[in-house]
XYZ file of C-alpha atoms in Angstrom:
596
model
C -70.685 79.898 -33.744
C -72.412 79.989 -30.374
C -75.393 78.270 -29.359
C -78.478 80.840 -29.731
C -81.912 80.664 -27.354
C -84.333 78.690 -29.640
C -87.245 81.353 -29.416
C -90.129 80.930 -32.111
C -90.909 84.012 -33.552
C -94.211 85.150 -33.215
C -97.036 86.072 -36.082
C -96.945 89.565 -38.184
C -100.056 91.114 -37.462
C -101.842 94.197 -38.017
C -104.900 95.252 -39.150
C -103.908 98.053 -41.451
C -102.607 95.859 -43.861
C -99.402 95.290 -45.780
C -97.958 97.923 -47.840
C -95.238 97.882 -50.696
C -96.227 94.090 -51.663
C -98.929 94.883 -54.652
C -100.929 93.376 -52.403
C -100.525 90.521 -51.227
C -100.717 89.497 -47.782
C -97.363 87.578 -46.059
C -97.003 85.633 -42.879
C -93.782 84.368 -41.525
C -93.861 80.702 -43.232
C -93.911 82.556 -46.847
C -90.700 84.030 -45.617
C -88.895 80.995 -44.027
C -86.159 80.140 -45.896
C -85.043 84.387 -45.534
C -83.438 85.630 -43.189
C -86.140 88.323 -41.907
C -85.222 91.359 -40.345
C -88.355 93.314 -38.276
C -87.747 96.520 -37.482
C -90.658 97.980 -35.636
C -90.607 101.762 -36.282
C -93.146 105.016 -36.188
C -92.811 107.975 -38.540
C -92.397 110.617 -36.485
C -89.530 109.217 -34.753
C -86.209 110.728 -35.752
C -83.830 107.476 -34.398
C -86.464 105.577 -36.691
C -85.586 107.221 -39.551
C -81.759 107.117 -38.699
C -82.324 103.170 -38.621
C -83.939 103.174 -42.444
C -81.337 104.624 -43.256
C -78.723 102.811 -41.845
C -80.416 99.495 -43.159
C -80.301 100.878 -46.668
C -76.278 99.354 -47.626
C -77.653 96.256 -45.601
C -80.699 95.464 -47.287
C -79.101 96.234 -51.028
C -75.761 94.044 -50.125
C -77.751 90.752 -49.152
C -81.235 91.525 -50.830
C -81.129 87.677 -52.172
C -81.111 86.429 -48.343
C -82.415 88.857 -46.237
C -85.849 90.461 -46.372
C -86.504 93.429 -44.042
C -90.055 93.962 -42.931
C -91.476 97.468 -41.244
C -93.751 97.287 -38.886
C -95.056 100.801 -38.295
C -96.151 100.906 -34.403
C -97.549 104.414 -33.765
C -96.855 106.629 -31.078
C -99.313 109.663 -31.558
C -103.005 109.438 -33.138
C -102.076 110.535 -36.101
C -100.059 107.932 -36.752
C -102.183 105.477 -36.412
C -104.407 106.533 -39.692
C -103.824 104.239 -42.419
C -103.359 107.066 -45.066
C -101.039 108.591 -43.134
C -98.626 105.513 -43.243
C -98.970 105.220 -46.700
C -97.356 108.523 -47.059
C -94.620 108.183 -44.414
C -94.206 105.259 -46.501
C -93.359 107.659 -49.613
C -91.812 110.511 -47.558
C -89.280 108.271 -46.218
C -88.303 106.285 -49.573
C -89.023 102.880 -47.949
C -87.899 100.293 -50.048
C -89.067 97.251 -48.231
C -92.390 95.770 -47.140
C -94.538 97.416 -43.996
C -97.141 95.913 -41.914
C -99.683 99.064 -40.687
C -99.820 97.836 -36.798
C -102.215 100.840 -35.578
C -103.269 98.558 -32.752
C -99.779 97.477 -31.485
C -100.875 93.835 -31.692
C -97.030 92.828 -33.138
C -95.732 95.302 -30.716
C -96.853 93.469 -28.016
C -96.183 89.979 -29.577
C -92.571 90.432 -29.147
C -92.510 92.783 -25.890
C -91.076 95.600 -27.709
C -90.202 98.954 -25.347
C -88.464 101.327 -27.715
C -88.668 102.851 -31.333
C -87.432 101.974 -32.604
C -86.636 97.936 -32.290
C -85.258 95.351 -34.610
C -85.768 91.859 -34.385
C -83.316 89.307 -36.359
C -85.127 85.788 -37.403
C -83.432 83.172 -38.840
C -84.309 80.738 -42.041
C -85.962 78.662 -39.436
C -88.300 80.923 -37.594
C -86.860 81.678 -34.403
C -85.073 84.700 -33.014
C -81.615 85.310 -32.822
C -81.078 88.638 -32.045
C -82.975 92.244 -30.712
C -81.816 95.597 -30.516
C -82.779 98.853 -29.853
C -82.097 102.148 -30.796
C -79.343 103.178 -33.543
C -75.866 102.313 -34.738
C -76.371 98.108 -34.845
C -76.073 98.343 -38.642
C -72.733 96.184 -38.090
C -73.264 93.731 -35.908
C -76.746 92.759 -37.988
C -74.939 92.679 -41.028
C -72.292 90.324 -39.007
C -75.018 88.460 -37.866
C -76.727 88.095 -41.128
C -73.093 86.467 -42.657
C -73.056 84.125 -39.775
C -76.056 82.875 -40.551
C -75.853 82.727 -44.310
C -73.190 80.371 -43.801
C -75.059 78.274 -41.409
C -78.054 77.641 -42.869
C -76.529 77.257 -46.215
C -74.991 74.374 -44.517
C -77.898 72.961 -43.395
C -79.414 73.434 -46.693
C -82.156 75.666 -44.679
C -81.119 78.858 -46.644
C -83.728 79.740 -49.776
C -81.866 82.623 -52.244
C -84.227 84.682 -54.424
C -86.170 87.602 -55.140
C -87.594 89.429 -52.123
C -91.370 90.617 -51.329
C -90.689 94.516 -52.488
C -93.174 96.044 -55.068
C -92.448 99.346 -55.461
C -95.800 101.704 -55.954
C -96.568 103.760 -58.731
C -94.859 106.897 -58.856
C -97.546 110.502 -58.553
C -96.985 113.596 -60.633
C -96.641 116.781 -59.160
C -94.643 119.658 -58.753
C -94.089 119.163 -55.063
C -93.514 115.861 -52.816
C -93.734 116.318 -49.286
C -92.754 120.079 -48.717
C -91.333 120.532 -45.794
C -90.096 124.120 -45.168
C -91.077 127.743 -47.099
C -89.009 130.610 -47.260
C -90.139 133.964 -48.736
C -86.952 135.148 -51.016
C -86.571 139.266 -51.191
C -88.094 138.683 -54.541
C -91.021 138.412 -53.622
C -91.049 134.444 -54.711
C -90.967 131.445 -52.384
C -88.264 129.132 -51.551
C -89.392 125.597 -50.950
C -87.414 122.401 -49.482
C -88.858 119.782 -51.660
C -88.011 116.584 -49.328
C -88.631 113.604 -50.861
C -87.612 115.193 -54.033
C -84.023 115.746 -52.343
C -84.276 119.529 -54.236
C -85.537 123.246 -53.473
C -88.025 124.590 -55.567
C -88.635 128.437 -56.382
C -91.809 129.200 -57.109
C -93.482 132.565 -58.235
C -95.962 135.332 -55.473
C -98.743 132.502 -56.389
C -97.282 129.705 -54.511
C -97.979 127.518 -57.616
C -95.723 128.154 -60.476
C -92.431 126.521 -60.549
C -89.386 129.282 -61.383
C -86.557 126.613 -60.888
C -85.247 123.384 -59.062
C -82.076 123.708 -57.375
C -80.626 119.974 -56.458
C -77.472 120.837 -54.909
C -75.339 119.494 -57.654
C -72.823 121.034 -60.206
C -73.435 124.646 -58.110
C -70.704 124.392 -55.980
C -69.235 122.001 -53.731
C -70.998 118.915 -55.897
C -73.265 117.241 -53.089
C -77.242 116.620 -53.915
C -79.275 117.730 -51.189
C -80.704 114.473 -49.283
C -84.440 114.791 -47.808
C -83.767 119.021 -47.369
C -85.757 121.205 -44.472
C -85.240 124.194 -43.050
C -84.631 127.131 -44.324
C -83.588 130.824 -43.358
C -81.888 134.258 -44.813
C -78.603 134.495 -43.973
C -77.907 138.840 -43.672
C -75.418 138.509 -46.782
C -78.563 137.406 -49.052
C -77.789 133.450 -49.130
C -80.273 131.310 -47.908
C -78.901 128.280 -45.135
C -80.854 124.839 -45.588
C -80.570 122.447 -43.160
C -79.893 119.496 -45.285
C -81.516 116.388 -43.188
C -80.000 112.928 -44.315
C -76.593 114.825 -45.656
C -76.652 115.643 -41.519
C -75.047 119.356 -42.594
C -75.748 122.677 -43.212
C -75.871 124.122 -46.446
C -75.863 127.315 -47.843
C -77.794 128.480 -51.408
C -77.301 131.591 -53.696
C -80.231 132.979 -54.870
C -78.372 135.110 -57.340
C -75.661 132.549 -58.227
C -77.070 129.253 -57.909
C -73.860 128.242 -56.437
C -74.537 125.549 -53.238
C -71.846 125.185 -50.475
C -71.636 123.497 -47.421
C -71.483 125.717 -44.221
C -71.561 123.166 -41.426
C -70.749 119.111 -40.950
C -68.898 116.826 -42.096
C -71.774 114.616 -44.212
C -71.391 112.201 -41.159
C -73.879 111.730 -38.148
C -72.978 113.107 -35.034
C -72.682 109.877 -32.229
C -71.887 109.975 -28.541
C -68.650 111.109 -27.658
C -68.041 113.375 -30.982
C -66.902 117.045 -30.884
C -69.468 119.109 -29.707
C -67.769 122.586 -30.882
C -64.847 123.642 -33.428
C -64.497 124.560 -37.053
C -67.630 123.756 -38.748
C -66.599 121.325 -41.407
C -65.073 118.854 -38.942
C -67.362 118.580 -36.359
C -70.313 116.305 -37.220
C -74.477 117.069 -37.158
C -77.146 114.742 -36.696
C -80.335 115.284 -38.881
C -80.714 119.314 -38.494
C -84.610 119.848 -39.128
C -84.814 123.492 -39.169
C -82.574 126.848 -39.063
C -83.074 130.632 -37.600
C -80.647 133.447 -37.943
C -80.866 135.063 -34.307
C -78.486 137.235 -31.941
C -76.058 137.241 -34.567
C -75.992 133.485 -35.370
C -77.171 130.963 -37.096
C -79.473 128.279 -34.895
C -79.946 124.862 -35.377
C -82.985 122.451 -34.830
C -80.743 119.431 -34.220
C -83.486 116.842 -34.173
C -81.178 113.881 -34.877
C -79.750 114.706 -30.716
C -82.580 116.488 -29.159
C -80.457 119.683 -28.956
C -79.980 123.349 -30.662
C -76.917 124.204 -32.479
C -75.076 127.457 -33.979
C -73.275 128.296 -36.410
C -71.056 131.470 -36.265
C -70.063 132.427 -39.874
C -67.627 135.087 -38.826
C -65.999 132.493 -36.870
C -66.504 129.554 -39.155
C -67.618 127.533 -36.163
C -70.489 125.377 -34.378
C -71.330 124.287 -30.655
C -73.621 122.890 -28.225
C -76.116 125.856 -27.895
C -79.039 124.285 -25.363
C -79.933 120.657 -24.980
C -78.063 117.533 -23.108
C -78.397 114.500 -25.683
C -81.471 113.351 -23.213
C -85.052 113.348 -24.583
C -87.823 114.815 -22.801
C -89.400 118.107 -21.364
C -87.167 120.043 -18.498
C -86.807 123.774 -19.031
C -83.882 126.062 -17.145
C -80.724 126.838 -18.180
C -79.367 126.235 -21.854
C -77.140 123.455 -20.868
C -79.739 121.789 -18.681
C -82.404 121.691 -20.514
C -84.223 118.636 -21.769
C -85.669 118.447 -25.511
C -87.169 116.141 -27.814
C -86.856 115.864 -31.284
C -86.642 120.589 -32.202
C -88.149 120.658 -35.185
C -88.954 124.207 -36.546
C -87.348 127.272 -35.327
C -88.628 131.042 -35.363
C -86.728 134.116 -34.444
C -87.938 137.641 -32.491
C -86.288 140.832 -30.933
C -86.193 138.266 -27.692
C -87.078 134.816 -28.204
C -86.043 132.138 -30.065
C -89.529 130.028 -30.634
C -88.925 126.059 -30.715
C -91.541 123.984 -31.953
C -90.384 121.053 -29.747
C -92.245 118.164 -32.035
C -91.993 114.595 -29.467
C -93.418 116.377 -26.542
C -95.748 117.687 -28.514
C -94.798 120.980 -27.014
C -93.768 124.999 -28.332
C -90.751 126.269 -26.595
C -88.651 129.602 -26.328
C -85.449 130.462 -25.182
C -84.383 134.084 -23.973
C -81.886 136.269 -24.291
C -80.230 134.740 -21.141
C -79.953 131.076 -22.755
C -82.963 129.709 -20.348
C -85.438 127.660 -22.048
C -89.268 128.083 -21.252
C -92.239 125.891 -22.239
C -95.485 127.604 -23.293
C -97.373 124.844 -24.679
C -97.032 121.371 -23.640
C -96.487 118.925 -20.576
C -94.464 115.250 -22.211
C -93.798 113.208 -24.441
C -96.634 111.211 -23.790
C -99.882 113.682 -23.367
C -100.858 115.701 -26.793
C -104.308 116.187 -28.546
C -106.778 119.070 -29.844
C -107.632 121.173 -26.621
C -107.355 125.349 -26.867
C -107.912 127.611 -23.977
C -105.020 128.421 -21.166
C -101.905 127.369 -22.585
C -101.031 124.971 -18.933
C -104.356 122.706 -20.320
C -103.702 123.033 -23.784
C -102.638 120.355 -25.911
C -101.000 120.018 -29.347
C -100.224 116.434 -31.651
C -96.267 116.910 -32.979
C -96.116 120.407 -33.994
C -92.871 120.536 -36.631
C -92.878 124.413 -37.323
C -93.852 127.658 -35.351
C -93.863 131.301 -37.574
C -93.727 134.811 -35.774
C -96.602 137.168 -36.388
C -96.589 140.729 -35.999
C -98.330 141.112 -32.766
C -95.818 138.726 -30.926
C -97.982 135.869 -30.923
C -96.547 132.880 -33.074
C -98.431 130.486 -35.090
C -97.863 126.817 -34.486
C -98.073 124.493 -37.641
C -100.034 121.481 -35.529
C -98.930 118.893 -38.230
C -100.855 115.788 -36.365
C -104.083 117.696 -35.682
C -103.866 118.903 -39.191
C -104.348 122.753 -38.271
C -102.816 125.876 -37.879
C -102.954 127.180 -33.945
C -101.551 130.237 -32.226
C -100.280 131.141 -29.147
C -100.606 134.626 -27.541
C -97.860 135.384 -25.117
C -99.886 138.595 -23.533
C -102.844 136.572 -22.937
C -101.589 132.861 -22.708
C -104.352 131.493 -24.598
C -104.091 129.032 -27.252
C -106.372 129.160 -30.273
C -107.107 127.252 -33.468
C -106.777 129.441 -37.040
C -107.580 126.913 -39.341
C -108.586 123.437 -40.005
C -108.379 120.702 -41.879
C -104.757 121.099 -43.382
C -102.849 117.713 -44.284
C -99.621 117.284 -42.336
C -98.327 120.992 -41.959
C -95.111 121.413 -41.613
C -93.960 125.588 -41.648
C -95.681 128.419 -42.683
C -94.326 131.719 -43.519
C -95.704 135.621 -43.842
C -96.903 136.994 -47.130
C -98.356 140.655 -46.624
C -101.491 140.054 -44.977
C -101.532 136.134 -44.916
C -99.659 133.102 -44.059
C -98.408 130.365 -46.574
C -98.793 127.059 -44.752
C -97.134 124.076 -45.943
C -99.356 121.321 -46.320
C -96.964 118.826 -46.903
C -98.955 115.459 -47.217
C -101.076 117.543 -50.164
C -97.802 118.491 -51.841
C -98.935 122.393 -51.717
C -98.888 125.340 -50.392
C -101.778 126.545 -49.276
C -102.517 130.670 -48.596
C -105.176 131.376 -45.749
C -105.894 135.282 -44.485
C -104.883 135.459 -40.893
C -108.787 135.446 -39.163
C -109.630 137.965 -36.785
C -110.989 135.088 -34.698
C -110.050 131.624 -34.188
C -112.001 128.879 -35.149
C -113.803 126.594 -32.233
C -113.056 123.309 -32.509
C -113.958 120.449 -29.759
C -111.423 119.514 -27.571
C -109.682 116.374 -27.569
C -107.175 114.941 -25.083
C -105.056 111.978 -25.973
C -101.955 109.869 -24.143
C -100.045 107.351 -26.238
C -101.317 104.146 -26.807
C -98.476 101.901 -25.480
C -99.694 99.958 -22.709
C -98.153 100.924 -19.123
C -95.784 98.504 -17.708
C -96.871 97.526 -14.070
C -93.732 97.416 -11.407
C -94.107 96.990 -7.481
C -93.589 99.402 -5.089
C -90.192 99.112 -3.320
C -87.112 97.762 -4.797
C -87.303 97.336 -9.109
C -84.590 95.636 -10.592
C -83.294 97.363 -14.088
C -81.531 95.790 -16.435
C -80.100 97.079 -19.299
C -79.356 93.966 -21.784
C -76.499 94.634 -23.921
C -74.164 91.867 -25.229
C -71.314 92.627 -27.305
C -72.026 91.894 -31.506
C -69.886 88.749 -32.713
C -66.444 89.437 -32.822
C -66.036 92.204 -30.446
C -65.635 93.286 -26.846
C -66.708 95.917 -24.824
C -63.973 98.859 -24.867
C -62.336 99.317 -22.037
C -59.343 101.391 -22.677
C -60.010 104.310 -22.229
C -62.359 103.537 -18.384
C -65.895 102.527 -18.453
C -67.508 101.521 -21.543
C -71.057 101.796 -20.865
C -73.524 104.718 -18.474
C -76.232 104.353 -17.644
C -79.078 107.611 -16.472
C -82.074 107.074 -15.088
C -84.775 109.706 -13.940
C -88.347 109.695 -13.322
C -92.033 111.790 -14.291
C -92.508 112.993 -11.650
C -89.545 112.941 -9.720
C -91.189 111.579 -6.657
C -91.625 108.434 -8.490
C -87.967 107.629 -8.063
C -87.136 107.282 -4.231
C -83.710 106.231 -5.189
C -81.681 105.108 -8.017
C -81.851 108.214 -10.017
C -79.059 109.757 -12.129
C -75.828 108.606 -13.366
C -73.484 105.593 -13.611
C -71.567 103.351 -15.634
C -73.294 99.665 -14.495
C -76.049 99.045 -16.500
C -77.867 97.238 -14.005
C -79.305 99.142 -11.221
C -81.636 98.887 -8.239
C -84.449 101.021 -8.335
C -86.553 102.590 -5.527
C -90.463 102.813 -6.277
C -92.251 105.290 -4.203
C -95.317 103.242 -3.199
C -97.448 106.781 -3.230
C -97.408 107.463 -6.325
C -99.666 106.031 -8.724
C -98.290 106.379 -12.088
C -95.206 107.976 -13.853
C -92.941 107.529 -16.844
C -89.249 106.251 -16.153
C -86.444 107.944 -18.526
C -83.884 105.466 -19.403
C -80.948 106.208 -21.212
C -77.934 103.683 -21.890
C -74.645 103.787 -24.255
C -72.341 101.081 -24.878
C -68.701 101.154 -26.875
C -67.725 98.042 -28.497
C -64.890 97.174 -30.179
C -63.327 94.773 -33.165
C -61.317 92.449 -30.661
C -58.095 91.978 -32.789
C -55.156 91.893 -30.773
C -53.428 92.187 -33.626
C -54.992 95.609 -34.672
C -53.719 98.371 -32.490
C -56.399 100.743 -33.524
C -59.747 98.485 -33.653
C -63.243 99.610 -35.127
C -65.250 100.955 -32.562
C -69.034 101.235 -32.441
C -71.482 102.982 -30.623
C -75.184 101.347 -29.181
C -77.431 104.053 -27.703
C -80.568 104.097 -26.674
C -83.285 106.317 -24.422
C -86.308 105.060 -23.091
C -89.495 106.319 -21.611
C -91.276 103.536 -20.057
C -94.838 104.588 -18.557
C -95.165 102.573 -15.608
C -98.563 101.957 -12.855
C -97.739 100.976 -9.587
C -98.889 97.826 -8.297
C -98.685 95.220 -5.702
C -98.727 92.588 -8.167
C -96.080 94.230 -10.545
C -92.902 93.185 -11.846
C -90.046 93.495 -9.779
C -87.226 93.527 -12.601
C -87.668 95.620 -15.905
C -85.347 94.598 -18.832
C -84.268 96.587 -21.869
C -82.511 95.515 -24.380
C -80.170 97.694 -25.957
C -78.447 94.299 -27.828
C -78.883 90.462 -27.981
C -81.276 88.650 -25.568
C -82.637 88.810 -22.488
C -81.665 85.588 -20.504
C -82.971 87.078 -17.092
């Protein structure tokens, strides 16, 4: 096999501690021997959560050699609260070990620019490989074979049990909620998410009716990690069923479950974007909204709304272009980044946009507004005009009578509104774990506090509560470039056995834009090279570049006339300061190493 760079992997740090070990504390000499996958992650990123999940067939297949290690780098304040980890730990069924990095210190050890990131280190300590972003499940596990038969060779290879204690299961009735529904009934539906089931429960909120798992009702399938969920106008309820990646419709009467939408796939660049339902692929829908006559889709997994028209039996593209960020106009224009809850009026379709931390609407003329919310990088506690307002992640928004909509602030742990007639933003309650969704009951609201397993009933207040202000931008450090010319570079070297696919034209593009726009004096938009030269605009101070790179690889078999293809994809949002003495080349790896 070829030569690798000899590059000594640096210490695991963090001072949250190590979860999922019973304890015990590990540094990279009690692992040599392993091979050691690090894959540097944050919970409320949804291509992080892709990645556990792709690693899941890895890490059972070669769970004698390899040993996978989290290391949870946090984005938003929140995240960065030990407790808070712990659960995503939980929520997300993470069967591995996970360093709590609230300071970044790893981060930074290895010069990591994306969520998420994963670093592969061989028996011997060094680094062999990086990638970021999704869909490299094949070439690690490629990797990984290459270098069980090296080191086996050498005799450097150590078999055995891995570091994995798994914690002590908790009794309740709930784990992680994540969306509520109130049934004609007069009960609640829930989406019990870690559970992988829906729950009924009785007018209380508290006493479980039935568990519906999605199996033996209809078309077989358990529900995997389910969310949202909304009425359908024949009586069914549709559940956007998360990890399954499709949409999923429940009788209330019947019990029966069938699938509506997807093919139990994820959706990757160059798939159908419209057609008959059940052959066009979906990528982690998070919430759902019946609205002008159709079904609408939080498609978190793509940064992008969806619908489904029953009468038709079909889905498209609704709003959204793949990229992820904040840029409002026209449906097919528009910019957003990770939709996570969904709420339907006479004339707006409310989006609680959760990554730019942000509450969105689109009209009856398909053009997306933003009420709340400036980035992906600014969020916090702040009410007042809704242009200085800030929010932390919000993952569900819920219609009130008056027009105004209530935003479930799951970071800040509160429930806020926002009043269209007077633009103000306000606070209704505090000190909620985690919501994710609320919904209407009479005279109250039913929030879900998902990290206390409940729901929990408040009366809507006349007044809002006061609470300080607090402004926040993310943590990761800027990157300092010169003004003038910046040299990108987009690493990406083809896995082990395969080539870059060429048969069809280019096999890579490359987009590149800028925050604020001025930033970029040239070398904005699209192309297929994935190197580029840059123009800084010496006059402005700071910014955030948006990267975003694919690549398609391919088995190279001459022999095989229709090769496996793959895939890579990445976006990035590097926040950059203008300097005299900065860089003057910026590398990202998308795959393998950077040699520049």
């Amino acid at each position: 096999m070829a030569t690798r760079a000899r590059v000594r992997a640096p210490e695991l740090i963090g001072k949250g501690g190590w979860l999922n070990t019973g304890g015990k504390k590990y540094t990279l000499a009690d692992l040599r021997g392993r091979i050691v996958i690090v894959d540097f992650w944050t919970f409320c990123c949804i291509n992080c959560l892709h990645v556990l999940d792709e690693l899941r067939e890895l890490e059972e297949k070669h769970r004698d050699t390899v040993v996978i290690i989290g290391v949870h780098s946090p984005k938003f304040v929140h995240e960065a609260e030990h407790q808070a980890v712990v659960d995503a730990v939980e929520r997300y069924q993470v069967h591995h070990p996970v360093l709590d990095d609230p300071e970044l210190a790893t981060w930074k050890q290895y010069a990591v620019r994306a969520w998420p990131t994963l670093v592969v280190i061989d028996p011997e300590g060094y680094i062999v490989a990086q990638h970021a972003g999704e869909g490299h499940a094949h070439a690690i596990e490629k990797l990984v074979e290459e270098l069980e038969a090296e080191h086996a060779a050498k005799g450097t290879l150590r078999r055995g049990d891995g570091p994995y204690v798994a914690p002590e299961p908790v009794a309740s009735d709930l784990r992680f909620p994540g969306k509520a529904l109130l049934l004609p009934s007069g009960n609640f539906l829930v989406s019990d998410s870690t559970r992988n089931q829906l729950v009924e429960l009785e007018p209380d909120g508290e006493t479980v009716v039935r568990r519906i798992s999605g199996t033996g009702t209809g078309d077989g399938g358990e529900f995997n990690e389910p969310q949202g969920l909304a009425l359908l106008p024949d009586g069914r309820v549709a559940v956007a069923d998360t990890v399954n990646h499709t949409i999923r419709a429940y009788n209330p009467e019947t019990g029966a479950v069938e699938t509506l939408a997807g093919t139990g796939k994820q959706w990757w660049q160059g798939s159908p974007t419209s057609g008959p339902a059940l052959d066009v692929s979906l990528s982690s829908p998070w919430d759902v909204a019946w609205w002008g006559g159709q079904l609408w889709i939080a498609m978190a997994g793509v940064h992008q709304l969806w619908t489904y028209d029953p009468a038709a039996g079909t889905v498209q593209v609704a709003a959204g272009t793949t990229n992820e960020g904040l840029v409002d106009g026209p449906a097919a224009e528009a910019w957003f980044a990770q939709p996570s809850g969904l709420a339907a009026t006479e004339d707006r379709l409310w989006i609680a946009d959760s990554e730019t931390s942000s509450v969105r609407w689109i009209d009856r003329d398909l053009v997306v507004h933003t009420a709340v919310g400036t980035g992906l990088f600014d969020f916090g506690h702040r009410d007042g005009a809704a242009g200085q307002a800030l929010l932390q992640h919000p993952l569900g928004v819920t219609a009130l009578p008056d027009g105004s909509v209530a935003i479930s602030d799951t970071y800040n742990h509160a429930l806020r509104r926002f009043d269209p007639a007077s633009g103000e933003v306000t606070t209704l309650a505090t000190d909620l774990r985690e919501p994710s969704g609320a919904v209407l009951a009479g005279d109250d609201i039913v929030v879900v506090e998902s990290a206390r397993h409940r729901l929990t009933r408040l009366r809507l207040p006349e007044e809002a509560v006061r609470v300080e202000a607090v402004a926040h931008r993310t943590q990761r450090a800027a990157t300092d470039v010169a003004p003038g010319r910046l040299r990108l570079d987009v690493v990406f070297q083809a896995p082990a056995g395969q080539k870059l696919d060429t048969r069809y034209g280019p096999s890579t593009r490359l987009l590149v834009s800028s925050t604020p726009p001025e930033l970029l004096r040239g070398g904005e938009g699209t192309g297929t090279d994935l190197s580029r030269e840059l123009e800084i605009d010496p006059a402005v101070s700071e910014g955030v570049l948006h990267v975003s790179a694919m690549a398609a690889s391919c088995d190279d078999d001459p022999e095989n006339e229709y090769p496996a293809c793959h895939m890579h994809q990445q976006d990035w949002g590097v926040p950059v300061r203008v300097s005299a003495e900065g860089t003057t080349r910026l590398p990202l790896v998308l795959a393998g190493m950077d040699q520049g």
